Coordinates of C-alpha atoms and ligand atoms in Angstrom, one line a residue:
Chain A
M1332 CA 16.3 26.9 -4.6
K1333 CA 13.1 28.1 -3.0
Y1334 CA 15.0 30.2 -0.4
S1335 CA 16.9 33.4 -0.9
E1336 CA 20.7 33.5 -0.5
K1337 CA 20.2 35.5 2.7
V1338 CA 18.0 32.8 4.3
M1339 CA 20.5 30.1 3.3
E1340 CA 23.4 32.2 4.7
R1341 CA 21.6 32.7 8.0
F1342 CA 20.8 29.0 8.2
K1343 CA 24.3 27.9 7.4
N1344 CA 26.0 30.3 9.7
T1345 CA 23.4 30.5 12.4
K1346 CA 24.0 33.2 15.0
N1347 CA 22.7 33.4 18.5
M1348 CA 21.5 29.9 18.8
G1349 CA 21.2 28.4 22.3
R1350 CA 19.8 29.1 25.7
I1351 CA 20.4 32.0 28.1
E1352 CA 20.5 30.6 31.6
N1353 CA 18.9 33.1 34.0
A1354 CA 17.3 35.0 31.2
D1355 CA 15.2 38.1 32.1
G1356 CA 12.5 37.2 29.7
I1357 CA 11.5 34.1 27.7
G1358 CA 9.0 33.9 24.8
K1359 CA 7.9 30.4 23.9
V1360 CA 5.7 30.3 20.8
G1361 CA 4.7 27.8 18.2
N1362 CA 3.3 24.3 17.9
A1363 CA 5.2 21.1 17.4
K1364 CA 2.3 19.7 15.5
C1365 CA 2.8 22.3 12.7
G1366 CA 6.5 21.7 12.9
D1367 CA 7.7 25.1 14.3
V1368 CA 8.5 26.0 17.9
M1369 CA 10.6 29.0 18.9
W1370 CA 11.9 29.9 22.3
I1371 CA 13.4 33.4 22.5
Y1372 CA 15.5 34.4 25.5
I1373 CA 16.5 38.0 26.4
K1374 CA 18.8 39.5 28.9
V1375 CA 18.1 43.2 29.9
E1376 CA 20.4 45.6 31.6
N1377 CA 19.7 49.2 32.2
N1378 CA 16.6 49.0 30.0
I1379 CA 18.7 47.7 27.1
I1380 CA 18.5 44.2 25.6
T1381 CA 22.1 43.1 25.9
E1382 CA 21.7 39.5 24.9
C1383 CA 19.2 37.6 22.9
K1384 CA 19.3 33.9 21.9
F1385 CA 16.9 31.4 20.4
E1386 CA 16.1 27.8 20.4
T1387 CA 14.0 26.6 17.4
F1388 CA 12.5 23.3 16.4
G1389 CA 11.5 23.9 12.8
C1390 CA 12.4 24.3 9.2
V1391 CA 15.1 26.4 7.5
A1392 CA 12.9 29.4 7.4
A1393 CA 12.1 29.1 11.1
I1394 CA 15.7 28.9 12.0
A1395 CA 16.8 31.8 9.8
T1396 CA 14.0 34.1 11.0
S1397 CA 14.6 33.4 14.6
S1398 CA 18.3 34.0 14.2
L1399 CA 17.7 37.3 12.4
A1400 CA 15.1 38.4 14.9
T1401 CA 17.5 37.9 17.8
D1402 CA 20.1 39.9 16.0
L1403 CA 17.7 42.8 15.5
V1404 CA 16.7 42.9 19.1
M1405 CA 20.1 43.2 20.6
G1406 CA 21.1 46.7 21.7
K1407 CA 17.5 48.0 21.6
T1408 CA 15.3 48.9 24.5
P1409 CA 12.3 46.6 25.1
E1410 CA 10.0 49.3 23.7
E1411 CA 12.1 49.6 20.5
A1412 CA 12.2 45.9 20.1
L1413 CA 8.4 45.7 20.2
E1414 CA 8.5 47.6 16.9
I1415 CA 10.2 44.9 15.0
T1416 CA 7.6 43.4 12.6
N1417 CA 7.6 40.2 10.6
K1418 CA 7.5 42.3 7.5
R1419 CA 10.8 43.8 8.3
I1420 CA 12.3 40.4 9.1
V1421 CA 11.0 39.1 5.7
E1422 CA 12.4 42.1 3.9
M1423 CA 15.8 41.7 5.5
L1424 CA 15.9 38.1 4.3
D1425 CA 15.0 39.1 0.7
G1426 CA 11.6 37.4 1.1
L1427 CA 10.3 34.0 2.1
P1428 CA 8.2 31.5 0.2
P1429 CA 4.5 32.2 0.9
E1430 CA 4.0 29.0 2.9
K1431 CA 6.9 30.1 5.1
L1432 CA 5.7 33.5 6.0
H1433 CA 4.2 32.2 9.2
C1434 CA 7.7 31.5 10.5
S1435 CA 8.4 35.3 10.5
V1436 CA 5.1 35.9 12.3
L1437 CA 6.3 33.4 14.9
A1438 CA 9.6 35.2 15.3
E1439 CA 7.8 38.5 15.9
D1440 CA 5.5 36.8 18.4
G1441 CA 8.4 35.2 20.1
I1442 CA 10.1 38.6 20.7
K1443 CA 6.9 40.2 21.9
R1444 CA 6.2 37.4 24.2
A1445 CA 9.8 37.5 25.7
I1446 CA 9.4 41.2 26.3
E1447 CA 6.0 40.7 27.9
D1448 CA 7.5 38.0 30.1
Y1449 CA 10.3 40.4 31.1
H1450 CA 7.8 43.0 32.2
R1451 CA 5.8 40.4 34.2
R1452 CA 8.9 39.1 35.9
K1453 CA 10.0 42.7 36.7
Q1454 CA 6.7 43.2 38.5
G1455 CA 7.2 40.0 40.4
L1456 CA 4.5 38.1 38.5
S1457 CA 4.8 34.5 37.4
P1458 CA 6.5 33.8 34.0
L1459 CA 4.3 33.5 31.0
P1460 CA 3.3 30.0 30.0
E1461 CA 4.1 28.6 26.5
K1462 CA 1.8 30.0 23.9
E1463 CA 0.5 27.2 21.7
E1464 CA -0.4 28.5 18.4
D1465 CA -3.7 27.4 17.0
E1466 CA -3.0 24.8 14.5
H1467 CA -5.0 26.4 11.8
E1468 CA -3.8 29.9 12.5
H1469 CA -0.8 29.3 10.2
A1470 CA -3.0 28.2 7.3
H1471 CA -4.5 31.7 6.9
D1472 CA -2.8 34.2 4.7
H1473 CA -3.1 37.0 7.3
D1474 CA 0.7 36.8 7.5
E1475 CA 1.4 39.1 4.6
E1476 CA -0.4 42.2 5.8
K1477 CA 1.2 42.2 9.2
Chain B
M1231 CA 26.5 20.4 -12.1
D1232 CA 28.5 19.6 -8.9
K1233 CA 28.8 16.0 -7.9
V1234 CA 25.6 14.6 -6.4
Y1235 CA 25.1 11.7 -4.1
Y1236 CA 21.7 10.6 -5.2
L1237 CA 19.7 8.8 -2.6
D1238 CA 16.2 9.7 -3.7
N1239 CA 15.4 6.9 -6.1
N1240 CA 11.8 6.5 -4.8
A1241 CA 11.2 9.9 -6.2
T1242 CA 12.7 9.1 -9.5
T1243 CA 15.6 7.2 -11.0
K1244 CA 18.3 7.8 -13.5
T1245 CA 17.3 6.7 -16.9
D1246 CA 19.4 3.7 -17.9
P1247 CA 21.6 4.7 -20.8
E1248 CA 20.5 1.6 -22.6
V1249 CA 16.9 2.8 -22.3
V1250 CA 18.0 6.2 -23.7
S1251 CA 19.7 4.6 -26.7
A1252 CA 16.7 2.4 -27.4
M1253 CA 14.5 5.5 -27.5
M1254 CA 16.6 7.7 -29.6
P1255 CA 15.7 6.4 -33.1
Y1256 CA 12.0 7.0 -32.3
F1257 CA 12.3 10.8 -32.2
S1258 CA 13.7 11.8 -35.6
E1259 CA 14.0 8.6 -37.6
N1260 CA 11.1 6.3 -36.8
Y1261 CA 8.7 9.1 -35.8
F1262 CA 5.7 7.7 -37.6
N1263 CA 2.3 7.5 -36.1
P1264 CA 1.6 3.8 -35.5
S1265 CA -2.0 4.3 -36.7
G1266 CA -0.8 5.1 -40.3
V1267 CA -1.4 2.6 -43.1
Y1268 CA 2.0 3.1 -44.9
S1269 CA 4.7 0.6 -44.1
A1270 CA 6.8 3.1 -42.1
A1271 CA 3.9 3.5 -39.7
Q1272 CA 3.3 -0.2 -39.6
E1273 CA 6.9 -0.7 -38.5
A1274 CA 6.2 1.7 -35.6
R1275 CA 3.1 -0.3 -34.8
K1276 CA 5.1 -3.5 -34.7
D1277 CA 7.6 -1.9 -32.4
V1278 CA 4.9 -0.7 -30.0
E1279 CA 3.3 -4.1 -30.0
N1280 CA 6.6 -5.8 -29.3
A1281 CA 7.0 -3.3 -26.4
R1282 CA 3.6 -4.3 -25.2
S1283 CA 4.7 -8.0 -25.2
A1284 CA 7.8 -7.1 -23.2
A1285 CA 5.7 -5.2 -20.7
A1286 CA 3.3 -8.1 -20.5
K1287 CA 6.1 -10.5 -19.9
F1288 CA 7.4 -8.3 -17.1
L1289 CA 4.1 -8.7 -15.3
N1290 CA 3.2 -12.2 -16.4
A1291 CA 0.2 -10.8 -18.2
D1292 CA -1.3 -11.1 -21.7
P1293 CA -0.3 -8.3 -24.1
K1294 CA -4.0 -7.4 -24.6
E1295 CA -4.1 -6.6 -20.9
I1296 CA -1.4 -3.9 -21.1
I1297 CA -2.5 -0.3 -21.6
F1298 CA 0.3 2.3 -21.9
T1299 CA -0.4 5.5 -20.0
S1300 CA 1.4 8.6 -19.0
G1301 CA 2.6 7.1 -15.7
G1302 CA 1.6 6.1 -12.3
T1303 CA -0.9 8.9 -11.6
E1304 CA -2.9 8.3 -14.7
S1305 CA -2.9 4.5 -14.2
D1306 CA -4.1 5.1 -10.6
N1307 CA -6.9 7.4 -11.8
M1308 CA -8.0 4.9 -14.4
A1309 CA -8.2 2.2 -11.8
I1310 CA -10.2 4.2 -9.3
K1311 CA -12.4 6.4 -11.4
G1312 CA -12.7 3.9 -14.3
T1313 CA -14.0 1.2 -12.0
A1314 CA -16.2 3.5 -10.0
Y1315 CA -17.9 5.0 -13.1
A1316 CA -18.5 1.6 -14.7
N1317 CA -19.9 -0.3 -11.8
T1318 CA -22.5 2.1 -10.2
D1319 CA -25.1 -0.6 -10.8
K1320 CA -23.3 -2.7 -8.1
G1321 CA -22.6 0.2 -5.8
K1322 CA -20.5 3.2 -4.9
H1323 CA -18.2 2.0 -2.2
I1324 CA -14.4 1.8 -2.5
I1325 CA -11.9 0.4 0.0
T1326 CA -8.3 1.7 0.1
T1327 CA -5.7 2.5 2.8
K1328 CA -4.5 5.5 4.7
I1329 CA -1.0 5.2 3.3
E1330 CA -1.6 5.3 -0.4
H1331 CA 0.1 7.8 -2.7
H1332 CA -1.8 11.0 -3.4
A1333 CA -2.6 9.7 -6.8
I1334 CA -4.9 7.2 -5.1
I1335 CA -6.0 9.2 -2.0
N1336 CA -6.9 12.4 -3.8
T1337 CA -8.7 10.5 -6.6
C1338 CA -10.8 8.8 -3.9
K1339 CA -11.4 12.1 -2.2
Y1340 CA -12.7 13.5 -5.5
L1341 CA -15.1 10.6 -5.8
E1342 CA -16.3 11.2 -2.2
K1343 CA -17.3 14.7 -3.2
H1344 CA -19.4 13.1 -6.0
G1345 CA -21.4 10.6 -4.1
W1346 CA -19.1 7.7 -3.5
E1347 CA -18.1 6.3 -0.1
V1348 CA -14.6 5.4 0.6
T1349 CA -13.1 3.4 3.5
Y1350 CA -9.5 4.1 4.3
L1351 CA -8.0 1.1 6.1
G1352 CA -5.6 1.7 8.9
V1353 CA -2.2 0.1 9.2
D1354 CA -0.1 -1.2 12.1
K1355 CA 3.1 0.5 13.3
F1356 CA 5.1 -1.2 10.5
G1357 CA 2.6 0.0 7.9
I1358 CA 0.9 -3.3 7.2
V1359 CA -2.8 -3.1 6.4
D1360 CA -5.2 -4.6 8.9
I1361 CA -6.6 -7.7 7.1
E1362 CA -9.4 -8.2 9.6
E1363 CA -10.5 -4.6 9.1
L1364 CA -10.4 -5.2 5.4
K1365 CA -12.7 -8.2 5.7
R1366 CA -15.1 -6.3 7.9
S1367 CA -15.2 -3.4 5.5
I1368 CA -16.3 -5.3 2.4
R1369 CA -20.0 -4.6 1.7
K1370 CA -22.5 -5.6 -0.9
D1371 CA -22.0 -2.3 -2.7
T1372 CA -18.2 -2.5 -2.6
V1373 CA -16.9 -2.2 -6.2
L1374 CA -13.1 -1.9 -5.7
I1375 CA -10.3 -2.6 -3.2
S1376 CA -7.1 -0.7 -3.9
V1377 CA -4.0 -1.4 -1.8
M1378 CA -0.5 -0.3 -2.8
Y1379 CA 2.1 -3.0 -3.2
A1380 CA 5.0 -1.2 -1.6
N1381 CA 4.9 2.2 0.1
N1382 CA 7.0 5.0 -1.4
E1383 CA 7.9 6.6 1.9
I1384 CA 8.6 3.7 4.3
G1385 CA 9.0 0.8 1.8
T1386 CA 6.6 -1.5 3.6
I1387 CA 5.3 -4.4 1.4
Q1388 CA 1.7 -5.5 1.7
P1389 CA 0.4 -9.0 1.6
I1390 CA -1.0 -8.4 -1.9
E1391 CA -1.6 -12.1 -2.7
E1392 CA -3.7 -12.6 0.4
I1393 CA -5.7 -9.4 -0.1
G1394 CA -6.3 -10.4 -3.8
K1395 CA -7.6 -13.7 -2.6
I1396 CA -10.0 -12.0 -0.2
A1397 CA -11.2 -9.7 -3.0
R1398 CA -11.8 -12.7 -5.3
E1399 CA -13.7 -14.6 -2.7
N1400 CA -15.9 -11.6 -2.3
S1401 CA -16.2 -10.8 -6.0
V1402 CA -14.7 -7.3 -5.6
Y1403 CA -12.3 -5.9 -8.1
F1404 CA -8.7 -5.5 -6.8
H1405 CA -6.2 -2.9 -7.9
T1406 CA -2.7 -2.5 -6.6
D1407 CA -0.4 0.5 -7.1
A1408 CA 2.8 -1.3 -7.8
V1409 CA 4.7 1.9 -8.9
Q1410 CA 7.3 1.5 -6.2
A1411 CA 7.5 -2.3 -6.4
A1412 CA 8.3 -2.5 -10.1
G1413 CA 12.0 -3.2 -10.5
K1414 CA 12.4 -4.0 -6.8
V1415 CA 10.4 -7.2 -6.5
L1416 CA 9.2 -9.7 -9.1
L1417 CA 5.7 -9.0 -10.2
D1418 CA 3.2 -11.7 -11.3
V1419 CA -0.3 -10.5 -11.8
K1420 CA -1.7 -14.1 -11.8
K1421 CA 0.0 -15.2 -8.6
L1422 CA -1.0 -11.9 -6.9
N1423 CA -4.7 -12.3 -7.8
V1424 CA -4.9 -8.7 -9.0
D1425 CA -7.4 -7.3 -11.6
M1426 CA -5.5 -4.0 -12.1
M1427 CA -2.0 -2.8 -11.5
S1428 CA -0.3 0.6 -11.9
I1429 CA 3.3 0.9 -13.1
S1430 CA 5.5 3.9 -13.8
G1431 CA 8.5 3.9 -16.0
H1432 CA 10.6 6.5 -14.2
K1433 CA 10.7 4.6 -10.9
F1434 CA 12.8 1.8 -12.4
H1435 CA 15.3 3.5 -14.7
G1436 CA 12.8 4.0 -17.5
P1437 CA 11.6 7.3 -19.0
K1438 CA 9.3 9.8 -17.2
G1439 CA 5.8 10.3 -18.3
V1440 CA 5.0 6.8 -19.4
G1441 CA 3.5 3.9 -17.5
I1442 CA 1.5 0.8 -17.6
F1443 CA -2.0 0.1 -16.6
Y1444 CA -2.6 -3.7 -16.3
L1445 CA -6.3 -4.5 -16.8
K1446 CA -7.3 -8.1 -16.5
K1447 CA -9.5 -9.4 -19.3
G1448 CA -13.2 -9.0 -18.4
V1449 CA -12.8 -6.3 -15.8
R1450 CA -15.4 -3.5 -16.4
I1451 CA -14.0 0.0 -16.5
H1452 CA -14.8 3.2 -18.2
S1453 CA -12.2 5.2 -20.2
L1454 CA -11.3 8.5 -18.7
T1455 CA -10.5 10.2 -22.0
Q1456 CA -12.7 10.1 -25.1
G1457 CA -11.0 10.1 -28.5
G1458 CA -9.6 7.7 -30.9
H1459 CA -9.4 3.9 -30.7
H1460 CA -6.0 3.7 -29.2
E1461 CA -5.0 1.1 -26.6
F1462 CA -8.0 -1.1 -27.1
N1463 CA -10.4 1.8 -26.8
R1464 CA -9.2 2.3 -23.2
R1465 CA -6.9 5.2 -23.6
A1466 CA -7.3 7.6 -26.5
G1467 CA -4.4 9.5 -27.8
T1468 CA -1.5 8.9 -30.1
E1469 CA 1.0 6.6 -28.5
N1470 CA 4.1 8.0 -26.8
V1471 CA 6.2 5.8 -29.0
P1472 CA 9.7 6.7 -27.7
G1473 CA 8.4 6.5 -24.1
I1474 CA 6.8 3.1 -24.7
I1475 CA 9.9 1.7 -26.3
G1476 CA 12.0 3.0 -23.4
L1477 CA 9.6 1.6 -20.9
A1478 CA 9.8 -1.8 -22.5
K1479 CA 13.5 -1.7 -22.4
A1480 CA 13.4 -0.8 -18.7
C1481 CA 11.2 -3.8 -18.1
E1482 CA 13.7 -6.1 -19.8
I1483 CA 16.6 -4.7 -17.9
A1484 CA 14.7 -4.8 -14.6
S1485 CA 13.8 -8.5 -15.2
A1486 CA 17.5 -9.4 -15.6
H1487 CA 18.4 -7.3 -12.5
L1488 CA 15.7 -8.9 -10.4
T1489 CA 16.9 -12.4 -11.1
D1490 CA 20.5 -11.4 -10.4
S1491 CA 20.6 -12.1 -6.7
A1492 CA 24.1 -10.6 -6.3
D1493 CA 22.9 -7.3 -7.7
M1494 CA 19.9 -7.3 -5.4
A1495 CA 22.0 -8.2 -2.4
R1496 CA 24.4 -5.4 -3.1
I1497 CA 21.7 -2.8 -2.8
K1498 CA 20.3 -4.3 0.4
A1499 CA 23.8 -4.5 1.9
M1500 CA 24.4 -0.8 1.2
R1501 CA 21.0 0.2 2.6
D1502 CA 21.6 -1.9 5.8
R1503 CA 25.1 -0.3 6.2
L1504 CA 23.6 3.1 5.8
E1505 CA 20.9 2.5 8.4
K1506 CA 23.2 0.8 10.8
G1507 CA 25.7 3.6 10.4
I1508 CA 23.1 6.2 11.2
I1509 CA 21.9 4.4 14.3
E1510 CA 25.4 4.0 15.5
R1511 CA 26.4 7.6 15.0
I1512 CA 23.2 9.3 16.0
P1513 CA 21.3 8.7 19.3
E1514 CA 17.5 8.6 19.4
V1515 CA 16.7 7.5 15.9
I1516 CA 13.7 5.4 15.0
V1517 CA 13.6 3.2 11.9
N1518 CA 10.3 3.4 10.1
G1519 CA 8.7 0.6 8.1
H1520 CA 8.6 -3.1 8.5
P1521 CA 11.9 -4.8 9.6
E1522 CA 11.6 -7.5 6.9
K1523 CA 8.7 -6.9 4.7
R1524 CA 10.3 -3.8 3.2
M1525 CA 11.8 -2.8 -0.1
D1526 CA 15.5 -3.5 0.0
N1527 CA 16.4 0.0 -1.3
T1528 CA 14.4 2.1 1.2
S1529 CA 15.4 3.5 4.6
N1530 CA 13.2 5.9 6.4
V1531 CA 14.4 7.2 9.8
S1532 CA 13.1 9.6 12.3
I1533 CA 15.8 11.7 13.9
K1534 CA 14.0 12.9 17.1
Y1535 CA 13.8 16.5 18.3
I1536 CA 14.6 18.1 15.0
E1537 CA 12.8 18.9 11.8
G1538 CA 13.6 17.3 8.5
E1539 CA 14.1 20.2 6.2
G1540 CA 17.1 21.5 8.0
M1541 CA 18.8 18.1 7.7
L1542 CA 18.0 17.9 4.0
I1543 CA 19.4 21.3 3.4
H1544 CA 22.6 20.6 5.3
M1545 CA 23.0 17.5 3.2
D1546 CA 22.2 19.4 0.1
F1547 CA 25.1 21.8 0.8
E1548 CA 27.3 18.7 0.4
G1549 CA 25.5 17.4 -2.7
I1550 CA 23.4 14.7 -1.0
C1551 CA 19.8 14.2 -2.4
A1552 CA 17.3 12.7 0.0
S1553 CA 13.8 13.5 1.0
S1554 CA 11.7 14.1 4.1
G1555 CA 8.3 13.5 5.6
S1556 CA 8.2 16.9 7.2
A1557 CA 5.4 19.3 6.4
C1558 CA 8.0 21.8 5.1
T1559 CA 8.8 19.7 2.2
S1560 CA 5.2 18.6 1.4
G1561 CA 3.8 22.1 0.9
S1562 CA 1.2 21.5 3.6
L1563 CA 1.3 22.0 7.3
D1564 CA 0.9 18.4 8.3
P1565 CA 3.7 15.9 8.1
S1566 CA 3.4 12.9 5.9
H1567 CA 0.0 11.1 6.1
V1568 CA 1.9 7.8 6.0
L1569 CA 4.0 8.6 9.0
L1570 CA 1.0 9.7 11.0
A1571 CA -0.8 6.5 9.9
I1572 CA 1.9 4.3 11.4
G1573 CA 1.4 6.2 14.7
L1574 CA 4.3 8.6 14.8
D1575 CA 3.5 11.8 16.7
H1576 CA 3.7 15.0 14.7
G1577 CA 7.1 16.1 16.1
T1578 CA 8.7 12.8 15.2
A1579 CA 7.1 12.7 11.8
H1580 CA 8.5 16.2 11.1
G1581 CA 12.0 14.8 11.7
S1582 CA 11.9 11.9 9.3
I1583 CA 14.1 11.5 6.3
R1584 CA 14.1 9.0 3.6
F1585 CA 17.0 7.5 1.7
S1586 CA 16.3 5.4 -1.3
L1587 CA 19.0 3.5 -3.2
S1588 CA 19.2 2.0 -6.7
K1589 CA 21.6 -0.1 -8.8
Y1590 CA 23.5 3.1 -9.4
T1591 CA 24.1 3.8 -5.7
T1592 CA 27.7 3.4 -4.6
D1593 CA 29.5 2.9 -1.3
E1594 CA 30.7 6.5 -1.7
D1595 CA 27.1 7.7 -1.6
V1596 CA 26.5 5.9 1.7
N1597 CA 29.8 7.1 3.2
K1598 CA 29.0 10.7 2.3
V1599 CA 25.7 10.5 4.3
L1600 CA 27.4 9.0 7.2
E1601 CA 30.0 11.8 7.1
V1602 CA 27.6 14.7 6.7
L1603 CA 24.4 13.8 8.5
P1604 CA 25.7 13.2 12.1
P1605 CA 27.3 16.7 12.5
A1606 CA 24.2 18.3 10.9
V1607 CA 22.1 16.6 13.5
V1608 CA 24.3 17.7 16.3
K1609 CA 24.0 21.3 15.1
L1610 CA 20.3 21.2 14.7
R1611 CA 19.8 19.5 18.0
S1612 CA 22.0 22.0 19.8
M1613 CA 19.4 24.7 18.8
S1614 CA 16.3 22.5 19.5
P1615 CA 14.4 23.4 22.6
F1616 CA 13.1 19.8 22.8
W1617 CA 16.6 18.3 22.8
K1618 CA 17.6 20.6 25.6
E1619 CA 14.6 19.8 27.7
K1620 CA 15.1 16.1 27.2
N1621 CA 18.7 16.3 28.4
K1622 CA 18.1 18.7 31.3
Ligands
PLP105 C1 3.3 4.7 -5.0 C2 3.2 5.7 -6.1 N1 2.1 5.8 -6.8 C3 2.0 6.7 -7.8 C4 3.1 7.5 -8.1 C5 2.9 8.5 -9.3 O1 3.6 8.1 -10.4 P1 3.9 9.1 -11.6 O2 5.0 10.0 -11.1 O3 4.4 8.3 -12.7 O4 2.7 9.8 -11.9 C6 4.2 7.5 -7.4 C7 5.4 8.4 -7.6 O5 5.5 9.5 -7.2 C8 4.3 6.5 -6.3 O6 5.4 6.5 -5.5

């Protein structure tokens, strides 16, 4: 099997899937063309992320990384959550196949975008639009260094 | 190994036990090189030539027109590059389709890098090539038309006889990759008007790593390997005797199977039940491929709003083997070129799965899919943003 047991476990018993109605921040990232779209929802109370859920259209790696990312975010302040890197996500999953590393980048981006959206909404600005990844962005191997 | 429910027969098939027993003596008993002069070697030669006759019979060809190769990929390479190299005096233009196997497409791409021009014909939404476009594409310098007989992903069967006729009328060589068709439809190279045909043993219960290249008498091609005088100077290298014997056996068994209508009907009935069952149990499913001109063993469905790999892995948890047209399983970022060519959008193509049956498929295999797939789809859709948006 090309995936680690941790990835499979996450995929099989997926946590935090679904939508938060009245979320305080939403991060929409990905591109259906490449087969991965993630929407990350956060609920923030007293500067603590109390709830985080995801909706993902994508492969096993995309689902596992978004589920883990939402777990990592919960209980943190938005500032702390910004420190979550794709590298950490990959480590916690015992690695991902090289062609799947972009999924972890997407999860990190999704969180960052949800937090950015939260700050905007707090300031009374309009919500962030969906971020369409450049199709070819994934193909680069920049993912690993991140 | 845990029990598997094998529904990936277009990828490879179980070797028929009869094929295995036919091969066994050729490893440690009759292991002689057929090129030897001693009688033991001559026995091996006789067996290889009998195998050639069996293969010829399978295709309604002459034994001298049968070249044993290492499989579909090598046969496809021989057809494309062999013809291209040998006919540069006529020109450097090749016509093929957008839905060929990579063994054809990547060989054509290679030639494009080396000065050849290739036209890739489009197909309609069922996957049938555009005959008018084919006619328009033929030029003075066209040396080869290569159109696959049956598509490995969606099962669509092309009008090969008609295309062969057009090629003949225009004096252009015609090759068909019949790797998927072998064992599923009767093949007759004369009736089909083909000059070259590729066949692979492991797709119809023969051994892996052995195939046939049918080369009609008089067709000009170059050899791809230089070496000894094997296979009428067309393909150097000591014959894969056990493989060739096994392949011939698979041809004989397939001929019997193809003429047994009950056997064929049984596979089709199971495929239809599977497909109908999926449509009944899962909303928003598209069936890919031609409704009638399709191999009876193949079902390719797009389950909208979700991605294929997740479905495959959920099925794998339960022992089901199937495949997908999603990028995740192809090692590239794009979904299957075949599904894009029939006009599916990327999202739908990513959510396509293929089930391919064989004579060894049972009702139990079909039931297992119908039991496991629907709840997996419900789960994956429940976390899909597109499914939620659609049902808002
Ligand atoms: C249509 C088609 N052509 C060629 C091939 C390659 O055959 P082989 O695996 O024998 O090289 C395959 C099998 O993958 C196929 O389906």
